[in-house]
Short mmCIF file of C-alpha atoms and ligand atoms in Angstrom, two decimals:
data_model
loop_
_atom_site.label_atom_id
_atom_site.label_comp_id
_atom_site.label_asym_id
_atom_site.label_seq_id
_atom_site.Cartn_x
_atom_site.Cartn_y
_atom_site.Cartn_z
CA UNK A 10 -34.67 -7.12 -34.57
CA UNK A 11 -36.44 -4.69 -32.24
CA UNK A 12 -38.69 -1.68 -33.40
CA UNK A 13 -38.10 0.23 -30.26
CA UNK A 14 -35.51 2.93 -30.77
CA UNK A 15 -33.66 2.06 -27.72
CA UNK A 16 -31.48 4.69 -25.57
CA UNK A 17 -28.69 2.85 -26.79
CA UNK A 18 -28.35 1.23 -30.09
CA UNK A 19 -25.75 -0.88 -29.27
CA UNK A 20 -26.96 -2.58 -26.29
CA UNK A 21 -29.28 -5.72 -26.18
CA UNK A 22 -31.23 -5.13 -23.14
CA UNK A 23 -32.76 -7.87 -21.29
CA UNK A 24 -36.40 -7.91 -21.24
CA UNK A 25 -37.78 -7.16 -17.79
CA UNK A 26 -41.03 -9.23 -17.14
CA UNK A 27 -41.87 -9.21 -13.46
CA UNK A 28 -41.33 -7.62 -10.35
CA UNK A 29 -40.90 -9.04 -6.80
CA UNK A 30 -40.32 -6.81 -3.76
CA UNK A 31 -36.73 -5.17 -4.50
CA UNK A 32 -36.04 -7.68 -7.45
CA UNK A 33 -36.66 -7.34 -11.23
CA UNK A 34 -36.85 -10.70 -13.14
CA UNK A 35 -35.94 -10.80 -16.85
CA UNK A 36 -37.34 -13.01 -19.71
CA UNK A 37 -34.56 -15.53 -18.83
CA UNK A 38 -35.77 -16.01 -15.28
CA UNK A 39 -32.57 -14.17 -14.00
CA UNK A 40 -33.32 -11.98 -10.70
CA UNK A 41 -31.58 -8.43 -10.34
CA UNK A 42 -31.49 -6.82 -7.10
CA UNK A 43 -32.48 -3.28 -7.69
CA UNK A 44 -30.04 -1.37 -5.76
CA UNK A 45 -30.45 1.62 -7.92
CA UNK A 46 -34.70 1.55 -7.49
CA UNK A 47 -34.36 2.12 -11.27
CA UNK A 48 -33.21 5.51 -11.11
CA UNK A 49 -34.00 6.37 -7.57
CA UNK A 50 -37.88 5.78 -8.34
CA UNK A 51 -38.92 2.53 -6.89
CA UNK A 52 -39.04 3.16 -3.17
CA UNK A 53 -41.89 0.32 -2.35
CA UNK A 54 -40.43 -2.13 -4.59
CA UNK A 55 -41.75 -3.51 -7.76
CA UNK A 56 -45.31 -5.58 -6.41
CA UNK A 57 -47.10 -3.20 -4.05
CA UNK A 58 -50.61 -4.61 -3.92
CA UNK A 59 -52.03 -1.76 -2.34
CA UNK A 60 -50.76 0.76 -4.74
CA UNK A 61 -51.63 -1.58 -7.47
CA UNK A 62 -55.19 -2.04 -6.11
CA UNK A 63 -55.78 1.67 -5.83
CA UNK A 64 -54.68 2.44 -9.27
CA UNK A 65 -57.11 -0.53 -10.66
CA UNK A 66 -59.78 1.06 -8.66
CA UNK A 67 -59.48 4.39 -9.97
CA UNK A 68 -59.16 3.20 -13.67
CA UNK A 69 -62.25 1.29 -13.62
CA UNK A 70 -64.06 4.73 -12.13
CA UNK A 71 -62.38 7.23 -14.14
CA UNK A 72 -59.26 6.77 -15.90
CA UNK A 73 -58.83 10.45 -17.02
CA UNK A 74 -60.65 13.85 -17.41
CA UNK A 75 -58.82 16.71 -18.80
CA UNK A 76 -57.61 19.28 -15.89
CA UNK A 77 -58.82 22.43 -18.05
CA UNK A 78 -62.65 21.19 -17.59
CA UNK A 79 -62.18 19.04 -14.50
CA UNK A 80 -60.44 18.55 -11.18
CA UNK A 81 -60.77 14.72 -9.74
CA UNK A 82 -61.00 13.23 -6.42
CA UNK A 83 -57.19 11.61 -6.35
CA UNK A 84 -55.84 15.10 -7.57
CA UNK A 85 -57.52 16.70 -4.67
CA UNK A 86 -56.67 14.20 -2.14
CA UNK A 87 -53.13 13.75 -3.09
CA UNK A 88 -52.62 17.65 -3.31
CA UNK A 89 -54.26 17.76 0.28
CA UNK A 90 -51.41 14.72 1.46
CA UNK A 91 -48.75 16.74 0.11
CA UNK A 92 -49.91 20.10 1.42
CA UNK A 93 -50.14 18.42 4.72
CA UNK A 94 -46.49 17.07 5.00
CA UNK A 95 -44.99 20.20 3.15
CA UNK A 96 -42.55 22.58 4.25
CA UNK A 97 -44.05 25.83 6.15
CA UNK A 98 -46.51 27.80 3.64
CA UNK A 99 -45.72 25.37 0.72
CA UNK A 100 -49.50 24.40 0.53
CA UNK A 101 -50.18 24.50 -3.36
CA UNK A 102 -49.49 21.79 -5.76
CA UNK A 103 -49.11 21.93 -9.52
CA UNK A 104 -48.92 18.27 -11.28
CA UNK A 105 -46.59 17.49 -13.84
CA UNK A 106 -45.79 14.00 -15.56
CA UNK A 107 -42.15 13.74 -14.45
CA UNK A 108 -39.31 15.46 -12.99
CA UNK A 109 -38.13 17.18 -16.23
CA UNK A 110 -41.60 18.65 -16.71
CA UNK A 111 -42.15 19.61 -12.73
CA UNK A 112 -38.79 21.62 -13.31
CA UNK A 113 -39.86 23.21 -16.77
CA UNK A 114 -43.04 24.28 -14.71
CA UNK A 115 -41.30 25.79 -11.82
CA UNK A 116 -39.19 27.85 -14.04
CA UNK A 117 -42.29 29.05 -16.05
CA UNK A 118 -44.02 29.62 -13.02
CA UNK A 119 -41.19 31.67 -11.46
CA UNK A 120 -41.22 33.89 -14.64
CA UNK A 121 -44.96 33.98 -14.12
CA UNK A 122 -44.72 34.99 -10.60
CA UNK A 123 -42.36 38.12 -11.58
CA UNK A 124 -44.93 39.30 -14.30
CA UNK A 125 -47.60 39.23 -11.69
CA UNK A 126 -45.86 40.94 -9.00
CA UNK A 127 -44.88 43.62 -11.08
CA UNK A 128 -41.20 42.83 -11.63
CA UNK A 129 -40.98 42.04 -15.41
CA UNK A 130 -37.45 42.73 -15.73
CA UNK A 131 -36.71 39.42 -13.76
CA UNK A 132 -35.84 36.79 -16.33
CA UNK A 133 -32.29 35.44 -15.47
CA UNK A 134 -31.85 32.04 -13.94
CA UNK A 135 -28.95 31.09 -11.88
CA UNK A 136 -28.22 27.23 -11.42
CA UNK A 137 -25.05 25.03 -10.56
CA UNK A 138 -22.35 23.35 -12.48
CA UNK A 139 -22.70 19.70 -12.62
CA UNK A 140 -26.32 19.84 -11.98
CA UNK A 141 -29.16 17.70 -13.49
CA UNK A 142 -32.84 19.03 -13.82
CA UNK A 143 -34.07 16.95 -16.51
CA UNK A 144 -33.82 16.50 -20.32
CA UNK A 145 -36.48 18.89 -21.70
CA UNK A 146 -34.72 21.92 -23.14
CA UNK A 147 -35.53 24.37 -20.42
CA UNK A 148 -34.60 21.87 -17.60
CA UNK A 149 -31.38 21.02 -19.51
CA UNK A 150 -30.44 24.54 -19.83
CA UNK A 151 -30.67 24.97 -16.23
CA UNK A 152 -28.51 21.85 -15.71
CA UNK A 153 -24.97 22.29 -15.52
CA UNK A 154 -23.89 18.69 -16.70
CA UNK A 155 -21.60 19.52 -19.74
CA UNK A 156 -21.66 16.07 -21.22
CA UNK A 157 -25.57 16.18 -21.31
CA UNK A 158 -25.85 19.67 -22.48
CA UNK A 159 -22.95 19.67 -25.13
CA UNK A 160 -24.88 18.47 -28.27
CA UNK A 161 -27.90 20.32 -27.84
CA UNK A 162 -26.23 23.90 -26.38
CA UNK A 163 -27.24 25.52 -29.53
CA UNK A 164 -30.63 25.04 -28.48
CA UNK A 165 -30.44 26.28 -24.98
CA UNK A 166 -31.46 29.35 -23.51
CA UNK A 167 -28.58 31.04 -21.59
CA UNK A 168 -28.43 30.41 -17.98
CA UNK A 169 -26.10 31.31 -15.34
CA UNK A 170 -23.82 28.54 -13.42
CA UNK A 171 -22.15 28.98 -10.17
CA UNK A 172 -20.12 26.25 -8.41
CA UNK A 173 -21.83 23.20 -6.58
CA UNK A 174 -21.19 22.36 -3.20
CA UNK A 175 -18.76 19.18 -3.79
CA UNK A 176 -16.64 18.97 -0.77
CA UNK A 177 -14.86 16.23 -1.98
CA UNK A 178 -13.02 17.96 -4.70
CA UNK A 179 -13.94 21.54 -4.24
CA UNK A 180 -13.44 22.33 -0.64
CA UNK A 181 -10.03 23.17 0.16
CA UNK A 182 -7.98 20.85 2.82
CA UNK A 183 -7.60 23.76 5.16
CA UNK A 184 -11.02 25.48 4.44
CA UNK A 185 -13.71 24.82 7.09
CA UNK A 186 -17.34 23.96 6.34
CA UNK A 187 -18.18 27.77 7.11
CA UNK A 188 -15.62 29.06 5.05
CA UNK A 189 -16.46 26.94 2.12
CA UNK A 190 -20.36 27.79 2.36
CA UNK A 191 -19.35 31.38 2.64
CA UNK A 192 -16.93 31.17 -0.66
CA UNK A 193 -20.02 29.53 -2.44
CA UNK A 194 -22.35 32.08 -0.77
CA UNK A 195 -20.13 35.02 -2.11
CA UNK A 196 -19.91 33.41 -5.54
CA UNK A 197 -23.77 33.39 -5.85
CA UNK A 198 -23.98 36.89 -4.70
CA UNK A 199 -21.18 38.06 -7.06
CA UNK A 200 -23.08 36.30 -9.91
CA UNK A 201 -26.42 38.35 -8.83
CA UNK A 202 -24.27 41.62 -8.85
CA UNK A 203 -22.96 40.95 -12.55
CA UNK A 204 -26.40 39.91 -13.76
CA UNK A 205 -28.15 42.79 -12.08
CA UNK A 206 -30.10 42.02 -8.81
CA UNK A 207 -33.21 43.46 -10.68
CA UNK A 208 -32.76 41.05 -13.38
CA UNK A 209 -32.24 38.11 -11.40
CA UNK A 210 -35.47 35.71 -11.08
CA UNK A 211 -34.68 32.46 -9.65
CA UNK A 212 -31.64 30.16 -8.12
CA UNK A 213 -32.22 26.36 -8.99
CA UNK A 214 -30.18 23.73 -7.21
CA UNK A 215 -30.59 20.00 -6.06
CA UNK A 216 -30.79 20.04 -2.45
CA UNK A 217 -28.68 16.84 -2.42
CA UNK A 218 -27.45 16.45 -5.58
CA UNK A 219 -28.36 13.29 -7.52
CA UNK A 220 -26.87 11.43 -10.51
CA UNK A 221 -24.41 13.87 -11.74
CA UNK A 222 -22.38 14.84 -8.63
CA UNK A 223 -23.44 11.42 -6.93
CA UNK A 224 -25.20 11.73 -3.52
CA UNK A 225 -23.33 15.01 -2.60
CA UNK A 226 -25.14 16.78 0.10
CA UNK A 227 -24.26 20.39 0.90
CA UNK A 228 -22.06 21.39 3.96
CA UNK A 229 -23.85 22.72 6.89
CA UNK A 230 -25.15 26.37 6.38
CA UNK A 231 -24.74 26.42 2.69
CA UNK A 232 -28.66 26.44 1.85
CA UNK A 233 -29.21 28.85 4.83
CA UNK A 234 -26.66 31.28 3.41
CA UNK A 235 -28.53 30.70 -0.09
CA UNK A 236 -31.76 31.40 1.17
CA UNK A 237 -30.70 34.53 2.78
CA UNK A 238 -28.82 36.09 -0.49
CA UNK A 239 -32.11 34.85 -2.50
CA UNK A 240 -34.27 36.97 -0.01
CA UNK A 241 -31.95 39.94 0.03
CA UNK A 242 -32.12 40.11 -3.96
CA UNK A 243 -35.70 39.23 -4.44
CA UNK A 244 -34.84 35.88 -6.31
CA UNK A 245 -37.20 32.93 -5.86
CA UNK A 246 -35.19 29.57 -4.62
CA UNK A 247 -36.23 26.70 -6.51
CA UNK A 248 -35.12 23.22 -4.88
CA UNK A 249 -35.02 20.23 -7.09
CA UNK A 250 -35.94 17.18 -5.06
CA UNK A 251 -37.15 14.93 -7.80
CA UNK A 252 -34.25 12.52 -6.71
CA UNK A 253 -33.79 13.31 -3.12
CA UNK A 254 -37.36 14.13 -1.88
CA UNK A 255 -39.96 12.20 -0.61
CA UNK A 256 -38.20 10.25 1.99
CA UNK A 257 -35.04 9.41 0.12
CA UNK A 258 -32.60 11.13 2.37
CA UNK A 259 -34.28 10.20 5.37
CA UNK A 260 -36.67 13.18 5.62
CA UNK A 261 -39.95 13.47 3.58
CA UNK A 262 -38.26 16.63 2.24
CA UNK A 263 -34.53 17.02 2.03
CA UNK A 264 -34.85 20.94 2.71
CA UNK A 265 -35.95 20.24 6.01
CA UNK A 266 -32.59 18.89 6.75
CA UNK A 267 -31.20 22.09 5.59
CA UNK A 268 -33.41 24.16 7.43
CA UNK A 269 -34.44 26.16 4.45
CA UNK A 270 -37.82 26.41 2.90
CA UNK A 271 -37.85 27.18 -0.84
CA UNK A 272 -40.36 28.95 -2.65
CA UNK A 273 -41.08 26.17 -5.33
CA UNK A 274 -40.08 22.63 -4.73
CA UNK A 275 -39.83 20.12 -7.69
CA UNK A 276 -40.69 15.98 -7.03
CA UNK A 277 -41.34 13.19 -9.29
CA UNK A 278 -39.77 9.82 -9.04
CA UNK A 279 -40.73 8.54 -5.57
CA UNK A 280 -43.81 10.38 -5.87
CA UNK A 281 -45.66 7.62 -7.97
CA UNK A 282 -42.65 5.17 -7.07
CA UNK A 283 -42.72 3.94 -10.69
CA UNK A 284 -46.35 2.63 -10.30
CA UNK A 285 -47.56 5.79 -12.53
CA UNK A 286 -45.37 8.61 -13.87
CA UNK A 287 -45.99 11.77 -12.20
CA UNK A 288 -44.37 14.80 -10.89
CA UNK A 289 -45.32 17.77 -8.90
CA UNK A 290 -44.40 21.43 -7.92
CA UNK A 291 -45.05 22.36 -4.53
CA UNK A 292 -45.80 25.98 -4.36
CA UNK A 293 -45.21 28.44 -1.43
CA UNK A 294 -48.56 30.48 -0.78
CA UNK A 295 -46.90 33.77 -1.35
CA UNK A 296 -46.21 32.76 -5.00
CA UNK A 297 -49.55 31.24 -5.49
CA UNK A 298 -51.47 34.18 -3.83
CA UNK A 299 -49.40 36.62 -6.16
CA UNK A 300 -50.23 34.87 -9.48
CA UNK A 301 -54.15 34.33 -7.90
CA UNK A 302 -54.41 37.91 -7.44
CA UNK A 303 -52.83 39.33 -10.50
CA UNK A 304 -53.30 37.38 -13.73
CA UNK A 305 -55.39 34.98 -12.05
CA UNK A 306 -54.18 31.72 -14.09
CA UNK A 307 -50.63 30.09 -14.81
CA UNK A 308 -50.31 30.24 -18.33
CA UNK A 309 -49.11 26.47 -18.88
CA UNK A 310 -50.32 23.08 -18.86
CA UNK A 311 -49.97 19.44 -20.35
CA UNK A 312 -52.70 17.21 -21.60
CA UNK A 313 -51.93 14.53 -19.08
CA UNK A 314 -51.13 16.63 -16.18
CA UNK A 315 -53.13 15.67 -12.90
CA UNK A 316 -54.04 12.10 -14.56
CA UNK A 317 -56.57 10.75 -12.37
CA UNK A 318 -55.08 7.33 -12.19
CA UNK A 319 -51.60 8.66 -11.86
CA UNK A 320 -52.72 10.64 -8.67
CA UNK A 321 -54.51 7.66 -7.54
CA UNK A 322 -51.23 5.82 -7.74
CA UNK A 323 -49.17 8.47 -6.21
CA UNK A 324 -51.84 9.16 -3.33
CA UNK A 325 -51.54 5.30 -2.37
CA UNK A 326 -47.83 5.33 -2.42
CA UNK A 327 -47.72 8.63 -0.50
CA UNK A 328 -49.99 7.31 2.39
CA UNK A 329 -47.78 3.92 2.46
CA UNK A 330 -44.76 6.08 2.99
CA UNK A 331 -46.48 7.62 6.09
CA UNK A 332 -48.48 5.12 7.15
CA UNK A 333 -45.88 2.32 7.32
CA UNK A 334 -43.28 4.42 8.48
CA UNK A 335 -40.88 4.12 5.79
CA UNK A 336 -38.94 7.74 6.42
CA UNK A 337 -37.69 6.19 9.64
CA UNK A 338 -37.06 2.74 7.92
CA UNK A 339 -34.98 4.95 5.23
CA UNK A 340 -33.04 6.20 8.15
CA UNK A 341 -32.29 2.84 9.65
CA UNK A 342 -31.67 0.94 6.59
CA UNK A 343 -29.69 4.06 5.45
CA UNK A 344 -27.33 3.53 8.50
CA UNK A 345 -26.99 -0.25 7.73
CA UNK A 346 -26.20 0.57 3.92
CA UNK A 347 -23.53 3.56 5.02
CA UNK A 348 -21.84 1.08 7.54
CA UNK A 349 -21.67 -1.84 5.08
CA UNK A 350 -20.19 0.50 2.55
CA UNK A 351 -17.77 1.99 4.61
CA UNK A 352 -16.77 -1.41 5.96
CA UNK A 353 -16.30 -3.01 2.46
CA UNK A 354 -14.97 0.13 0.76
CA UNK A 355 -13.29 2.37 3.19
CA UNK A 356 -10.10 1.18 2.50
CA UNK A 357 -10.31 0.09 -1.28
CA UNK A 358 -7.49 1.56 -3.32
CA UNK A 359 -9.89 3.00 -6.00
CA UNK A 360 -12.84 4.18 -4.02
CA UNK A 361 -12.04 7.75 -3.20
CA UNK A 362 -15.24 9.18 -1.44
CA UNK A 363 -18.24 7.24 0.19
CA UNK A 364 -20.93 9.87 0.72
CA UNK A 365 -24.73 10.16 0.94
CA UNK A 366 -27.88 10.25 3.23
CA UNK A 367 -30.44 8.25 4.00
CA UNK A 368 -30.69 5.53 1.05
CA UNK A 369 -29.12 7.70 -1.56
CA UNK A 370 -25.39 6.75 -1.44
CA UNK A 371 -22.32 7.34 -3.98
CA UNK A 372 -18.83 5.61 -4.05
CA UNK A 373 -16.50 7.85 -6.27
CA UNK A 374 -14.01 5.61 -8.06
CA UNK A 375 -10.48 6.95 -8.66
CA UNK A 376 -7.30 5.70 -9.85
CA UNK A 377 -5.29 6.96 -7.19
CA UNK A 378 -6.83 7.43 -3.63
CA UNK A 379 -4.02 9.85 -2.49
CA UNK A 380 -4.24 12.26 -5.44
CA UNK A 381 -7.93 11.78 -6.24
CA UNK A 382 -6.52 11.26 -9.73
CA UNK A 383 -9.69 9.88 -12.00
CA UNK A 384 -9.69 7.01 -14.42
CA UNK A 385 -9.11 7.80 -17.96
CA UNK A 386 -12.53 8.38 -19.12
CA UNK A 387 -11.75 6.49 -22.46
CA UNK A 388 -11.75 3.20 -20.23
CA UNK A 389 -15.53 3.70 -19.41
CA UNK A 390 -15.17 2.34 -15.89
CA UNK A 391 -18.70 3.56 -15.01
CA UNK A 392 -20.14 1.47 -17.99
CA UNK A 393 -18.17 -1.58 -17.09
CA UNK A 394 -19.61 -1.67 -13.55
CA UNK A 395 -22.94 -1.40 -14.63
CA UNK A 396 -22.22 -4.53 -17.09
CA UNK A 397 -20.57 -6.71 -14.38
CA UNK A 398 -23.17 -5.68 -11.80
CA UNK A 399 -25.86 -6.67 -14.04
CA UNK A 400 -23.93 -10.10 -14.86
CA UNK A 401 -23.98 -10.66 -11.04
CA UNK A 402 -27.68 -10.06 -10.74
CA UNK A 403 -27.43 -6.31 -9.62
CA UNK A 404 -28.55 -3.05 -10.95
CA UNK A 405 -26.76 0.05 -9.66
CA UNK A 406 -26.44 3.51 -11.24
CA UNK A 407 -22.91 4.09 -12.07
CA UNK A 408 -22.36 7.63 -14.23
CA UNK A 409 -19.45 9.35 -15.67
CA UNK A 410 -18.32 13.03 -15.48
CA UNK A 411 -18.76 13.84 -11.80
CA UNK A 412 -15.54 16.03 -11.92
CA UNK A 413 -16.49 18.05 -15.14
CA UNK A 414 -19.01 16.20 -17.05
CA UNK A 415 -16.03 14.24 -18.65
CA UNK A 416 -13.73 13.07 -16.39
CA UNK A 417 -14.92 11.02 -12.99
CA UNK A 418 -16.82 7.89 -12.25
CA UNK A 419 -19.13 6.99 -9.42
CA UNK A 420 -21.94 4.38 -8.83
CA UNK A 421 -24.93 5.72 -7.43
CA UNK A 422 -27.09 3.68 -5.05
CA UNK A 423 -30.94 4.38 -4.11
CA UNK A 424 -32.41 0.93 -3.16
CA UNK A 425 -36.14 0.61 -2.57
CA UNK A 426 -37.27 2.01 1.36
CA UNK A 427 -38.29 -1.91 1.68
CA UNK A 428 -35.11 -3.35 1.54
CA UNK A 429 -34.26 -5.53 4.16
CA UNK A 430 -30.87 -5.96 5.90
CA UNK A 431 -29.70 -9.27 4.25
CA UNK A 432 -30.36 -7.78 0.68
CA UNK A 433 -27.71 -4.96 1.98
CA UNK A 434 -25.30 -7.83 2.55
CA UNK A 435 -26.15 -9.11 -1.06
CA UNK A 436 -25.88 -5.66 -2.41
CA UNK A 437 -22.45 -4.90 -1.55
CA UNK A 438 -21.57 -8.76 -1.84
CA UNK A 439 -22.44 -8.35 -5.58
CA UNK A 440 -21.14 -4.76 -5.92
CA UNK A 441 -17.30 -5.32 -4.56
CA UNK A 442 -16.68 -7.93 -7.19
CA UNK A 443 -18.31 -5.89 -10.01
CA UNK A 444 -15.94 -2.93 -9.08
CA UNK A 445 -12.85 -4.73 -9.09
CA UNK A 446 -13.54 -6.42 -12.31
CA UNK A 447 -14.20 -3.51 -14.01
CA UNK A 448 -11.26 -1.81 -12.48
CA UNK A 449 -9.31 -4.59 -13.52
CA UNK A 450 -10.27 -4.44 -17.14
CA UNK A 451 -9.62 -0.60 -17.28
CA UNK A 452 -6.06 -1.21 -15.88
CA UNK A 453 -5.32 -4.03 -18.44
CA UNK A 454 -5.86 -1.45 -21.28
C1 LIG B 237 -32.68 15.92 -9.62
C2 LIG B 237 -33.35 15.76 -11.00
N1 LIG B 237 -34.06 16.55 -11.47
C3 LIG B 237 -34.78 16.12 -12.40
C4 LIG B 237 -34.73 14.93 -13.15
C5 LIG B 237 -35.54 14.65 -14.65
O1 LIG B 237 -36.63 13.93 -14.28
P1 LIG B 237 -37.13 12.81 -15.37
O2 LIG B 237 -36.17 11.81 -15.72
O3 LIG B 237 -38.38 12.16 -14.42
O4 LIG B 237 -37.81 13.73 -16.31
C6 LIG B 237 -33.77 14.28 -12.77
C7 LIG B 237 -33.91 12.62 -13.27
O5 LIG B 237 -32.80 11.84 -12.82
C8 LIG B 237 -33.32 14.37 -11.38
O6 LIG B 237 -32.33 13.53 -10.78
#
């Protein structure tokens, strides 16, 4: 019997013992091609010698010094590196332990900015339905995933939710991209008017939607309209690139593909690439300066933030991303993955949509392609895909509820940036029968 209180008490998890490039090996010697990168984390695979050496070296020098007394060399160097590649003006960095904490920090920093900017009436956060920003209470309150929110609803502070940009299901057949973006922009602006523009604090969105909607990029022009509206009414724009940032979509920052600069940009996952747990918020200097010149201190912090060994690991990861041309590689391999997914699934009777960018892709599974009718949630198609894939030596990231938190099944793919072309063949060769087996089981019900 295990003493670990695992996520799902009904599952006997294999014991992962070793990593080798894009593979995880369990205690029975089974090899799993990691097509999910853990959860869009392990961009350099599982055994990068340079990153491991950098962490070891830092541990020998100094593992940890609390940030209320000291800064550290790796924290300073990592902040310099992040600032040097950041969108214009975003040259301050707040460290966190993971994605949820980065989002929590961004929400609190937005509020502190309002106080320091002399606008204490600004407190209302607007986010999107079908989003995910983390599982801590503030991040969960911002998130719009009904399934994840429901059990904790009585504990969540009220926030406002507008429509996501989910073209496959929510863009009308005759609606142009411009008209769709405009409709969503109007909904945001109407919401701000309803709240009262002076009370609205920030709009939060994933630049490319991650696990909940499944690799859904916005239609062109959507984020520019959002930025204009935030500027017009004095809201901060907080972009969550915890999953889609730091190269995953084929740009260092996904917001540059949308032509916008946010006020706060949340990062995690690929920042430490699984070698260390670490998150960060890139802060526009306009926000940082407002705090610095008023209260002078951000009234927030956690014991392990800016952990020296974590920063050393993330620094080595981010140097590798830059020095080894990883962002270009994501674009190349992304084309390779997209073309294989299209070749294999474009006419598949149960794949309704193939969407994504860079090395972040999703197959949305449907019962009927023509009507987009989803599978009955009771059949748990997503869970079966995960099981069938693991039986075949593949980890992918299937999720339920992309339509409304309950209905809809999709399979998210986020392989390591180091993935090789033959491994993309292996990915598709294992995924296709796993999907077919899962659907056959659902149809027998
Ligand atoms: C977009 C997004 N934001 C925030 C989070 C939360 O990150 P973490 O699980 O590291 O707390 C996630 C995790 O999947 C995410 O995808």
